[in-house]
Short mmCIF file of C-alpha atoms and ligand atoms in Angstrom, two decimals:
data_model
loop_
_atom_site.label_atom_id
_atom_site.label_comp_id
_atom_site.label_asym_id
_atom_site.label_seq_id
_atom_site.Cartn_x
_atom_site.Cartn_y
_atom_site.Cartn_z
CA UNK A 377 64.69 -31.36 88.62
CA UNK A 378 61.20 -31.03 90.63
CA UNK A 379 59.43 -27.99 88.22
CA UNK A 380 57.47 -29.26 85.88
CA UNK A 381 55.25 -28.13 83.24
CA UNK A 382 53.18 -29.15 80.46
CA UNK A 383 54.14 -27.15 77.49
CA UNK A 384 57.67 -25.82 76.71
CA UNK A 385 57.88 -23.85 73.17
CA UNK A 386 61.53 -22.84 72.14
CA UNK A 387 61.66 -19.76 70.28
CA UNK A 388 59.64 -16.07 70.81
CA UNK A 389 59.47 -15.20 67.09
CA UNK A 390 55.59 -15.18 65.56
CA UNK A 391 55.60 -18.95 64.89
CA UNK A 392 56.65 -19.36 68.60
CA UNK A 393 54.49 -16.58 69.89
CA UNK A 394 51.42 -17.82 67.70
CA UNK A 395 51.56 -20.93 69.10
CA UNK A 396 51.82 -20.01 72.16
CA UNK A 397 48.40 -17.73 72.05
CA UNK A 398 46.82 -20.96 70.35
CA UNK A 399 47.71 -23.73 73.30
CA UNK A 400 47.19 -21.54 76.62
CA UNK A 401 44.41 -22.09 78.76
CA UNK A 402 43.40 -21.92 82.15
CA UNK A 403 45.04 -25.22 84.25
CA UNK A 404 48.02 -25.94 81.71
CA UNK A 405 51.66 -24.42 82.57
CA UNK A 406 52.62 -23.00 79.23
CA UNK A 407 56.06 -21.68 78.52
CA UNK A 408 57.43 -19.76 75.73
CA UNK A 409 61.44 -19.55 76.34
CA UNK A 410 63.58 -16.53 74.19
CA UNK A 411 67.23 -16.29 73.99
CA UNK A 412 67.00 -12.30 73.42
CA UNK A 413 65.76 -9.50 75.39
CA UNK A 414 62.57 -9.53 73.77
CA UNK A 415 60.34 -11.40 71.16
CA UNK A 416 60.56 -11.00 67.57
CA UNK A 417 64.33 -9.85 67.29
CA UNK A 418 65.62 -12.09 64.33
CA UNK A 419 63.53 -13.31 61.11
CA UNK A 420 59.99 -12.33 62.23
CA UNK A 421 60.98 -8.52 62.75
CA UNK A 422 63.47 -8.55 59.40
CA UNK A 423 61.03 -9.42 56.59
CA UNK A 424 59.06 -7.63 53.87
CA UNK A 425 56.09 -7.78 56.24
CA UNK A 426 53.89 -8.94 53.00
CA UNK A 427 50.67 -10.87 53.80
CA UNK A 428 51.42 -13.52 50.46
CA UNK A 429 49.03 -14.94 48.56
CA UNK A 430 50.39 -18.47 47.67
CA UNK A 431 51.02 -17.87 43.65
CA UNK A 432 54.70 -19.33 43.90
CA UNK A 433 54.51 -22.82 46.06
CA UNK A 434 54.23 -26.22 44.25
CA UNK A 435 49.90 -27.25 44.48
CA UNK A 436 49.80 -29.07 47.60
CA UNK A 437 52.59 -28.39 49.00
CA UNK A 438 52.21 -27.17 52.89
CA UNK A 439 53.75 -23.40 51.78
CA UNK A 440 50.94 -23.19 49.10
CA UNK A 441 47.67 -24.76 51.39
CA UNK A 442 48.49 -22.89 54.23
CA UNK A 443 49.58 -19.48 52.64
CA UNK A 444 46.18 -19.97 51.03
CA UNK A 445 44.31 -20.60 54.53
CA UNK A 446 47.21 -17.91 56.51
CA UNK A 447 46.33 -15.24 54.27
CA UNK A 448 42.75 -15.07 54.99
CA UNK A 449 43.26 -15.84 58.56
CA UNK A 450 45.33 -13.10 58.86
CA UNK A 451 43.34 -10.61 57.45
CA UNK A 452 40.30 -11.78 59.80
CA UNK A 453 42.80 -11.67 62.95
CA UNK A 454 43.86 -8.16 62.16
CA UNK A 455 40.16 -6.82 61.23
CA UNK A 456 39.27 -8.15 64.69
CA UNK A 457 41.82 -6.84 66.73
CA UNK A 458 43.00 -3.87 65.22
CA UNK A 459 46.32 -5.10 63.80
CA UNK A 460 47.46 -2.58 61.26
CA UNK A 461 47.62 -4.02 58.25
CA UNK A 462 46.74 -2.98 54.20
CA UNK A 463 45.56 -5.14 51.70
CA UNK A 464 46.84 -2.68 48.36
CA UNK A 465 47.62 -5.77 46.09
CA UNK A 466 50.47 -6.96 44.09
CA UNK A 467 51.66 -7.05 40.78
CA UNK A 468 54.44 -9.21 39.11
CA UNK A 469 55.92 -7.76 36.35
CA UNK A 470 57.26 -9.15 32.92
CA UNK A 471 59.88 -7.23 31.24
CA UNK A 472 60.36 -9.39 28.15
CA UNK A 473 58.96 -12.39 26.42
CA UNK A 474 60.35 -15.05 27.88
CA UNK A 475 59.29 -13.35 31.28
CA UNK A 476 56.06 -13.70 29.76
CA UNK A 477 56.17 -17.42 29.05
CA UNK A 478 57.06 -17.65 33.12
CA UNK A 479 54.38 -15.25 34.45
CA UNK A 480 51.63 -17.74 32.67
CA UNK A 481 53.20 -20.31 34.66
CA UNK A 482 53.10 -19.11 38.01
CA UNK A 483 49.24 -17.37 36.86
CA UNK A 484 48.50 -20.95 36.33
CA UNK A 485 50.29 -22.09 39.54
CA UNK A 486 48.30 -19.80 41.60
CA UNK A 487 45.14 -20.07 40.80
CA UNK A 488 45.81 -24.28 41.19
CA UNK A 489 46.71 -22.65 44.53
CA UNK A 490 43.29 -21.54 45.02
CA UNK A 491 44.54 -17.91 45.46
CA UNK A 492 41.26 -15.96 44.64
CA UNK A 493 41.10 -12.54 41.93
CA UNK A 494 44.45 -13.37 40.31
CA UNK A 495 44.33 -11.02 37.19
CA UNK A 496 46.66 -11.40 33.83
CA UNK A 497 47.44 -7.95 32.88
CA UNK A 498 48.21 -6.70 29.21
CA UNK A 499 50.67 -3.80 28.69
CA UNK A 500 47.76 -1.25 28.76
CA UNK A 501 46.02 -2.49 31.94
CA UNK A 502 49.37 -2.48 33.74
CA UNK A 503 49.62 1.27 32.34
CA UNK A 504 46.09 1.83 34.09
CA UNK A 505 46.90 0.18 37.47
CA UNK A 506 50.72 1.54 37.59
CA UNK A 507 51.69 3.89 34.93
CA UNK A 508 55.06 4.59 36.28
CA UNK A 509 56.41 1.19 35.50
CA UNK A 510 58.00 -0.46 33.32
CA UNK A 511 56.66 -3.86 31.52
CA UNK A 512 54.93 -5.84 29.10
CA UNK A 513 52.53 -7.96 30.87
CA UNK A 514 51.58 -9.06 34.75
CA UNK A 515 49.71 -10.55 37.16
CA UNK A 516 47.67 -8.49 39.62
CA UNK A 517 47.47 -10.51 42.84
CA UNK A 518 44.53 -7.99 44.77
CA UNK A 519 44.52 -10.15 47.87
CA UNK A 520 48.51 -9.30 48.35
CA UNK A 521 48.65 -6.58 51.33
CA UNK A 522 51.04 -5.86 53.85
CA UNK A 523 51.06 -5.61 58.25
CA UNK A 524 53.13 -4.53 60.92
CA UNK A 525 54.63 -7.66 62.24
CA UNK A 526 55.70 -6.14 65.64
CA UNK A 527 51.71 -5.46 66.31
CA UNK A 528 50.37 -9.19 65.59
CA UNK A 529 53.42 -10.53 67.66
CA UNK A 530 52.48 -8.18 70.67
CA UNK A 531 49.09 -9.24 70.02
CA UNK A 532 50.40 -13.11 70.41
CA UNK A 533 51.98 -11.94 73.51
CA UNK A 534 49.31 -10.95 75.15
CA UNK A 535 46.88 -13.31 74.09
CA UNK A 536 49.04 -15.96 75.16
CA UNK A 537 49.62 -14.32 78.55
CA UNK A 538 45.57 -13.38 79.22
CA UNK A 539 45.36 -17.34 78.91
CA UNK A 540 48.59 -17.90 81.50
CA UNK A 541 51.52 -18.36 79.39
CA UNK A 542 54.60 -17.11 80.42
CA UNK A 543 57.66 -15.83 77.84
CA UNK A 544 61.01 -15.70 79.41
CA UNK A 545 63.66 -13.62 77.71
CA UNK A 546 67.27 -14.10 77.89
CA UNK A 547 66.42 -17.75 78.40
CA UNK A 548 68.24 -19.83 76.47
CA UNK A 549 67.85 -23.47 75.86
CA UNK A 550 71.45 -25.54 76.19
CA UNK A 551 69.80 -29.16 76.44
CA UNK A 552 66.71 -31.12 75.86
CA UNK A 553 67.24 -35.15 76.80
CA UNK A 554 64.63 -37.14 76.40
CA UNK A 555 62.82 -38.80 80.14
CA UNK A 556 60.49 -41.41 80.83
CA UNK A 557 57.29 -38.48 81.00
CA UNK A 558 58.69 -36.22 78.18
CA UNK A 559 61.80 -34.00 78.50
CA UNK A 560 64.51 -32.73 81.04
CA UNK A 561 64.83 -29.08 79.38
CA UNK A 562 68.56 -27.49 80.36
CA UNK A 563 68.63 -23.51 80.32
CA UNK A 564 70.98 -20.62 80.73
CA UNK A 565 69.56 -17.29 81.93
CA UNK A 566 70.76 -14.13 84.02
CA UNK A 567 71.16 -16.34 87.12
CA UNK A 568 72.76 -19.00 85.51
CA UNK A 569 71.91 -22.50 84.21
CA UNK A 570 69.26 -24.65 85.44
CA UNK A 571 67.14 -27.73 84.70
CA UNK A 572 63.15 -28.02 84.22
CA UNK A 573 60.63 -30.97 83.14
CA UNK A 574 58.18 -31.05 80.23
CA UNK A 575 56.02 -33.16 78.69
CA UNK A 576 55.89 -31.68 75.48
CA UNK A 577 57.96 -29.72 74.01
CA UNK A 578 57.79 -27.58 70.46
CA UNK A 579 60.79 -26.49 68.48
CA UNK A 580 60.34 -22.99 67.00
CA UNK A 581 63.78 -21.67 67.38
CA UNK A 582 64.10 -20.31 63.79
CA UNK A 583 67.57 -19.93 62.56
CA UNK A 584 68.55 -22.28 65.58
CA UNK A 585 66.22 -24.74 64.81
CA UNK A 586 68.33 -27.62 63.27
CA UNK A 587 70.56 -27.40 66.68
CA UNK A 588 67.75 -27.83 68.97
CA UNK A 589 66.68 -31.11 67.28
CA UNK A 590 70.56 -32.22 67.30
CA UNK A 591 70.34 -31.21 71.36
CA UNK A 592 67.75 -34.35 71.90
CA UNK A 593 69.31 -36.89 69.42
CA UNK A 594 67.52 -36.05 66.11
CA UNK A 595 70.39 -36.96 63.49
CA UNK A 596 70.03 -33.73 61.60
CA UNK A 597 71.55 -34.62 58.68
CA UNK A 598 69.81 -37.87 58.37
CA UNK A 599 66.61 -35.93 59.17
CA UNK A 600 66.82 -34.06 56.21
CA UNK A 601 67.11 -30.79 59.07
CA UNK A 602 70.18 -29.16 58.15
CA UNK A 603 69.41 -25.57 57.62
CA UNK A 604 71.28 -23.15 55.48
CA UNK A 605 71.29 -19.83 55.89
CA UNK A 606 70.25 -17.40 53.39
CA UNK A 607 70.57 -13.36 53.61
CA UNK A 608 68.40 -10.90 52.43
CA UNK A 609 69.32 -6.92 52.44
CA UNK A 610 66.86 -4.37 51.99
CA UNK A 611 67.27 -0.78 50.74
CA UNK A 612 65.22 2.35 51.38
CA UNK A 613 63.98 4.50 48.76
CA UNK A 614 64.40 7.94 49.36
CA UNK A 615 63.23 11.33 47.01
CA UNK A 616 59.80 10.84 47.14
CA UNK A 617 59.24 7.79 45.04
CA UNK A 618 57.41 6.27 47.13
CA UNK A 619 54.33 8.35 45.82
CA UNK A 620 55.59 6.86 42.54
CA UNK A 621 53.40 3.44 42.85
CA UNK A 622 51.05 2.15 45.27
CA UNK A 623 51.29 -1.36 44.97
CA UNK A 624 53.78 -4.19 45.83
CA UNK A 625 56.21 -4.69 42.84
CA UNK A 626 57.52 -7.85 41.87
CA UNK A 627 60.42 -9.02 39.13
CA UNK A 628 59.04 -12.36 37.83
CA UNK A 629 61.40 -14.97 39.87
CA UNK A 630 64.42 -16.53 37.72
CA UNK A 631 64.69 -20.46 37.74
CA UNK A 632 66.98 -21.64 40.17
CA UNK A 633 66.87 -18.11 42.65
CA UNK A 634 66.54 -18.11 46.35
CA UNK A 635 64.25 -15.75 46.75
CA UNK A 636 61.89 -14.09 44.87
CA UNK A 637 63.76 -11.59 43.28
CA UNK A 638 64.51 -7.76 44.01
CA UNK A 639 60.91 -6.13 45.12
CA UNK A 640 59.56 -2.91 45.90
CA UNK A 641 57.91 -3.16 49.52
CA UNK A 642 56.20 -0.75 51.89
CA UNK A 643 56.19 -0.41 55.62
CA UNK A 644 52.48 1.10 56.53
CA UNK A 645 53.76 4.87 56.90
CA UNK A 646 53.81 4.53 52.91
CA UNK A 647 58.00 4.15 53.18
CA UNK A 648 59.48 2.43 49.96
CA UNK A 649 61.83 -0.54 50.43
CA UNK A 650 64.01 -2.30 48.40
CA UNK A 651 64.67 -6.11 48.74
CA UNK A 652 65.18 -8.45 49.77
CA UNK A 653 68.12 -10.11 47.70
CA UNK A 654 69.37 -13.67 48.22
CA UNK A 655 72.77 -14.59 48.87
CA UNK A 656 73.61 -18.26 51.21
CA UNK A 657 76.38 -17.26 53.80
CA UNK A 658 77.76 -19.76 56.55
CA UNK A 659 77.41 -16.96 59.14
CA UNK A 660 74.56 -14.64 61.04
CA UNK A 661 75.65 -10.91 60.41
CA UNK A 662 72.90 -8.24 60.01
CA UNK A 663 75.62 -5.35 58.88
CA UNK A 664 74.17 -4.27 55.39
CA UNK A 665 76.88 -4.54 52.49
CA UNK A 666 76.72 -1.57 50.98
CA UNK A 667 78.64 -2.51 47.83
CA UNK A 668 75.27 -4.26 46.82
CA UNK A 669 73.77 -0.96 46.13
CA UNK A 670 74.63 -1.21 42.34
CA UNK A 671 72.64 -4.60 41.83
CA UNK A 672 70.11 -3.37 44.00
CA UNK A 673 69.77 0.16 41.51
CA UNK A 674 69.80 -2.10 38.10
CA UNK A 675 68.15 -5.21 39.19
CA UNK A 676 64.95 -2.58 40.37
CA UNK A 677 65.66 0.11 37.12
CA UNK A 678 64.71 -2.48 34.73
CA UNK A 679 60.85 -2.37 35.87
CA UNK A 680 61.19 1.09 38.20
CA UNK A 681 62.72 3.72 35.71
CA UNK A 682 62.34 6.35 38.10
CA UNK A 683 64.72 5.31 40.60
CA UNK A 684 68.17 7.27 40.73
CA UNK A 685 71.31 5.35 41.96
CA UNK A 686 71.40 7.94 44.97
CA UNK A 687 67.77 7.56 46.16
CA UNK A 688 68.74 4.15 47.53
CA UNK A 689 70.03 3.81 51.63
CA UNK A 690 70.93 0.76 53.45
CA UNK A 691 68.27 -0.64 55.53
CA UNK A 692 68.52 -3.81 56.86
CA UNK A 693 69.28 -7.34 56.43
CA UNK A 694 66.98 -10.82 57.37
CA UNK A 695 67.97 -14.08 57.30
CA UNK A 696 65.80 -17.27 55.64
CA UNK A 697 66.12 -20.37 57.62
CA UNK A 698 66.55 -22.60 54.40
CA UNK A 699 65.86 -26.14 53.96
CA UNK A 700 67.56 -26.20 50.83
CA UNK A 701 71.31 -25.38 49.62
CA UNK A 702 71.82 -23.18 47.26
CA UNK A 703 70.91 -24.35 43.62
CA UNK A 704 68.65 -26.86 45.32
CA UNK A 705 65.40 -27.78 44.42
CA UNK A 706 62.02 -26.89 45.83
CA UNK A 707 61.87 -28.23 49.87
CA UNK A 708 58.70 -27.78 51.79
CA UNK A 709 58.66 -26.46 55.39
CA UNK A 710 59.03 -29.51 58.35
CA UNK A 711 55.77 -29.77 60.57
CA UNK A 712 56.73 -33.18 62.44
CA UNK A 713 55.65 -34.66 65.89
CA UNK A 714 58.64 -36.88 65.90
CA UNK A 715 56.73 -39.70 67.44
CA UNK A 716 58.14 -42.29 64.90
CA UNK A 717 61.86 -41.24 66.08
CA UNK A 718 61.10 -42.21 69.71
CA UNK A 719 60.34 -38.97 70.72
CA UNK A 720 56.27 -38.33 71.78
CA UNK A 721 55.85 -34.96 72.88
CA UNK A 722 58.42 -33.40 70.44
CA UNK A 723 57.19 -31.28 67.50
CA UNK A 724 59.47 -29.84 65.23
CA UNK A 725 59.28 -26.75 63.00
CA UNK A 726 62.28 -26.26 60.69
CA UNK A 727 62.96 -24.41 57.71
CA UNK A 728 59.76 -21.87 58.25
CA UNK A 729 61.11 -19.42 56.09
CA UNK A 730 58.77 -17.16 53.49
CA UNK A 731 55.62 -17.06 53.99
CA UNK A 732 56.65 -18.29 57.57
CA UNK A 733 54.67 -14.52 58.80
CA UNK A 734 51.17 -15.00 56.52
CA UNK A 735 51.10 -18.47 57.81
CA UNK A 736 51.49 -17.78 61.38
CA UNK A 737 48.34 -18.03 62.29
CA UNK A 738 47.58 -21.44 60.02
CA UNK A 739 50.60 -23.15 61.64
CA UNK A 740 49.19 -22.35 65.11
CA UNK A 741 45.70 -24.42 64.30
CA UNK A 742 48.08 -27.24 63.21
CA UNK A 743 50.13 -27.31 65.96
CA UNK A 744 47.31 -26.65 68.26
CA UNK A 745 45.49 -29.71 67.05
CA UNK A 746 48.82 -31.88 67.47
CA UNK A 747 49.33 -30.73 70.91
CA UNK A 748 46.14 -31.76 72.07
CA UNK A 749 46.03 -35.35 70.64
CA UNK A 750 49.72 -35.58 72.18
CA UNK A 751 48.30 -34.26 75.63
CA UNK A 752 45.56 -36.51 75.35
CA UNK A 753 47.70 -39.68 74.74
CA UNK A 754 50.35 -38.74 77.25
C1 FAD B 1446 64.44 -11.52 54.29
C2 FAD B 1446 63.14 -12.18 54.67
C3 FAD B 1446 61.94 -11.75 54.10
C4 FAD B 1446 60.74 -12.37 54.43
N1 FAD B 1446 59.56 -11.86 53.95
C5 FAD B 1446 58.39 -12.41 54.35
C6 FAD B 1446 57.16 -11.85 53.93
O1 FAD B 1446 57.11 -10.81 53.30
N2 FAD B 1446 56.01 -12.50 54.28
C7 FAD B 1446 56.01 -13.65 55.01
O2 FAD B 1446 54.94 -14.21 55.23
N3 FAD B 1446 57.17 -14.17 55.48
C8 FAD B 1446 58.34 -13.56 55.17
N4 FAD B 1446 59.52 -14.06 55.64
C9 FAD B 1446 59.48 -15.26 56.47
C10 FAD B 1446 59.15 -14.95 57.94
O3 FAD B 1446 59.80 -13.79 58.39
C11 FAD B 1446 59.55 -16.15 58.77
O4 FAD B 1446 58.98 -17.31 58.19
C12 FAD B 1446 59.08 -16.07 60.21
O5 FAD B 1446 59.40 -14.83 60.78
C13 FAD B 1446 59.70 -17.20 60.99
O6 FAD B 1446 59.35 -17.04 62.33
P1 FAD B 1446 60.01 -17.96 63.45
O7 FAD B 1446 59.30 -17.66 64.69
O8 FAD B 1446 60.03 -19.36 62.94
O9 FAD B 1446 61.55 -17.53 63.48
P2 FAD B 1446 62.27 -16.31 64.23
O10 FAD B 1446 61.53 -15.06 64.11
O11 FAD B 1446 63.68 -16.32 63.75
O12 FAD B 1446 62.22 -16.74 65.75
C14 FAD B 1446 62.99 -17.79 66.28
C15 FAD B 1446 63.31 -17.41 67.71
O13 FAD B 1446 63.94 -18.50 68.36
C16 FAD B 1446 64.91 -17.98 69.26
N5 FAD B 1446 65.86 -19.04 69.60
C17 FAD B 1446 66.69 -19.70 68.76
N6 FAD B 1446 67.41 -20.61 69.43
C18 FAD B 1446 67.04 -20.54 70.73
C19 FAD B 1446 67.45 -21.22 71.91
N7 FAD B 1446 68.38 -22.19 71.89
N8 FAD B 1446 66.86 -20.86 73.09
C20 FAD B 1446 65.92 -19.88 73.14
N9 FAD B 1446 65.52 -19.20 72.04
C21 FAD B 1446 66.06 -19.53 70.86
C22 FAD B 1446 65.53 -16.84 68.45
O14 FAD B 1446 66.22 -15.93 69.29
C23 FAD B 1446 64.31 -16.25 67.77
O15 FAD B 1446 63.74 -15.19 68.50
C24 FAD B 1446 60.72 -13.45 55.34
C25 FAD B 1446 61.93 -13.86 55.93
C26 FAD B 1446 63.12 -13.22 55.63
C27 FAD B 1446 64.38 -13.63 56.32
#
């Protein structure tokens, strides 16, 4: 094992890739190591591509501060560098009373959040903004906007590589044990399997995540690590609805649900999605079910009563890497240099699921600052 470098991430999906752009520089052998053929291939390229706000996440909590911060980081990144993006706002939308009683909540939660021009609707100013759908009250969330994930992860890439990083694809990691100056990394490629040194090294592997802290000794279940897998499908809307409404529509979220309920999205060519739904399977399979068109059609009729059972198509499907079981309560994403476990050198990101994408950018100034007082200490 003679190669050695200084930085080894695990993991070429925008949390991987972002840190990567964030701790390249000149001098410093930087690494970014992908199990596919190319970056961006599981959760980061199946995802409503929605640049969030932060009205849902508990005050303090890491998804709320740095949804807060990643949303207008974002916005400044893609201004700068011509990242396609559109900020056309939000609304959540209250069908009945007791939907009502919730939407004050989470108005009340998000502006604790800091989020900035949250709105309370009434029936008539919801008729003004969106007169094609359906409720009785909302919240208008104009900061809410949307951008093509595939162009801020190529813009990662190349960031990251103008500074001397280099991303490996069909590289996968088999075994990290921990050494005396940081970590004996074991990998499987092409050629076949091989061993390199590292002194740090940074766990983005997603939906593999849990596994690659069990591969250097992290007791996963102890940790509090275990992930569970959660699916989302997503539905295209068809016969020109799209022209229909021209914001992001949002159920109010149930108590108890996975996600946050059955939403009309937009890609930036103005295409109408569906989704995503939330259902915890044991398996990865990105098939879409197609017997969940009928919940799709009456979970989105009740606030869109222009769709038609036969607009709807099967799209796609993404997976949420999900700290908590289903019916659990609230868990917060896992930022961790696991120093205390023994391990310098080792950060660990687990459970980055929504709004893993607006955040991108945040997490990358965390890690980044991490990685240099772990450098600096080695
Ligand atoms: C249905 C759905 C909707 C979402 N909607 C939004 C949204 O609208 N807005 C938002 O902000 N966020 C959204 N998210 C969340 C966001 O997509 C994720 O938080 C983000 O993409 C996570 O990025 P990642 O890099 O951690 O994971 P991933 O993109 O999954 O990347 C992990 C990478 O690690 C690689 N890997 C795994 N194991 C190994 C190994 N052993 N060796 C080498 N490589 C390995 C994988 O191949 C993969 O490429 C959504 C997520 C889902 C699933």
């Amino acid at each position: 094992m003679s190669y050695q470098v200084d930085i080894t991430i695990v993991g070429a999906g925008v949390i991987g890739l972002a840190i990567a752009s964030q701790v390249a520089r000149e001098g410093r052998e930087v690494y970014v190591l992908e199990k596919n053929e190319t970056f961006g291939q599981e959760a980061s390229s199946r995802n409503s591509e929605v640049i969030h706000s932060g009205i849902y996440y508990p005050k303090d909590s890491l998804k709320a501060t740095t949804c807060v911060e990643g949303n207008a980081l974002l916005y400044e990144l893609c201004q700068k560098h011509g990242i396609g993006h559109k900020k056309i706002g939000k609304i959540v939308v209250a069908t009945d009373d007791a939907e009502v009683n919730e939407l004050e909540k989470f108005w009340e939660r998000g502006r604790g959040n800091g989020v900035n021009g949250l709105r309370m609707l009434s029936q008539q100013e919801l008729r003004k903004l969106e007169p094609n759908i359906t409720g009785i009250a909302a919240i208008f969330s104009p900061s809410t906007g949307i951008i093509d994930s595939w162009t801020l992860m190529s813009y990662f890439v190349g960031k990251a590589g103008d500074n001397g990083a280099h991303v490996a694809y069909r590289t996968a990691v088999v075994g990290v044990d921990k050494t005396p100056g940081g970590y004996k990394v074991s990998v499987e490629d092409r050629d076949g399997y091989f061993c390199f040194a590292t002194k740090v090294l940074i766990n983005c592997a997603g939906l593999q995540s849990d596994k690659v802290a069990g591969m250097v000794g992290i007791d996963i279940a102890e940790a509090g690590y275990k992930l569970h897998y959660c699916r989302g499908e997503y539905f295209s809307v068809g016969g020109g609805k799209s022209k229909l409404v021209s914001r992001l529509i949002y159920p109010v979220p149930k108590a108890g649900e996975a996600g946050l309920g059955i939403h009309v999205n937009f890609d930036l060519g103005g295409r109408m999605r569906l989704g995503p739904n939330a259902d915890y399977v044991d398996t990865i399979d990105y098939r879409v079910d197609d017997s969940q068109k009928r919940a799709f059609y009456e979970s989105a009729a009740k606030f869109l009563p222009f769709i038609a059972y036969d607009d709807l198509e099967p799209e796609m499907v993404g997976i949420r890497a999900k700290l908590q079981a289903g019916g659990e309560d609230f868990r917060d994403f896992v930022i961790s240099h696991e120093c205390d476990r023994g391990l310098p050198g080792f950060v660990s990101l687990i459970g980055i699921e929504s709004p893993g994408l607006t955040r991108a950018p945040a997490i990358a100034q965390y890690v980044g600052k991490l990685v240099e007082e772990v450098l600096h200490n080695c």
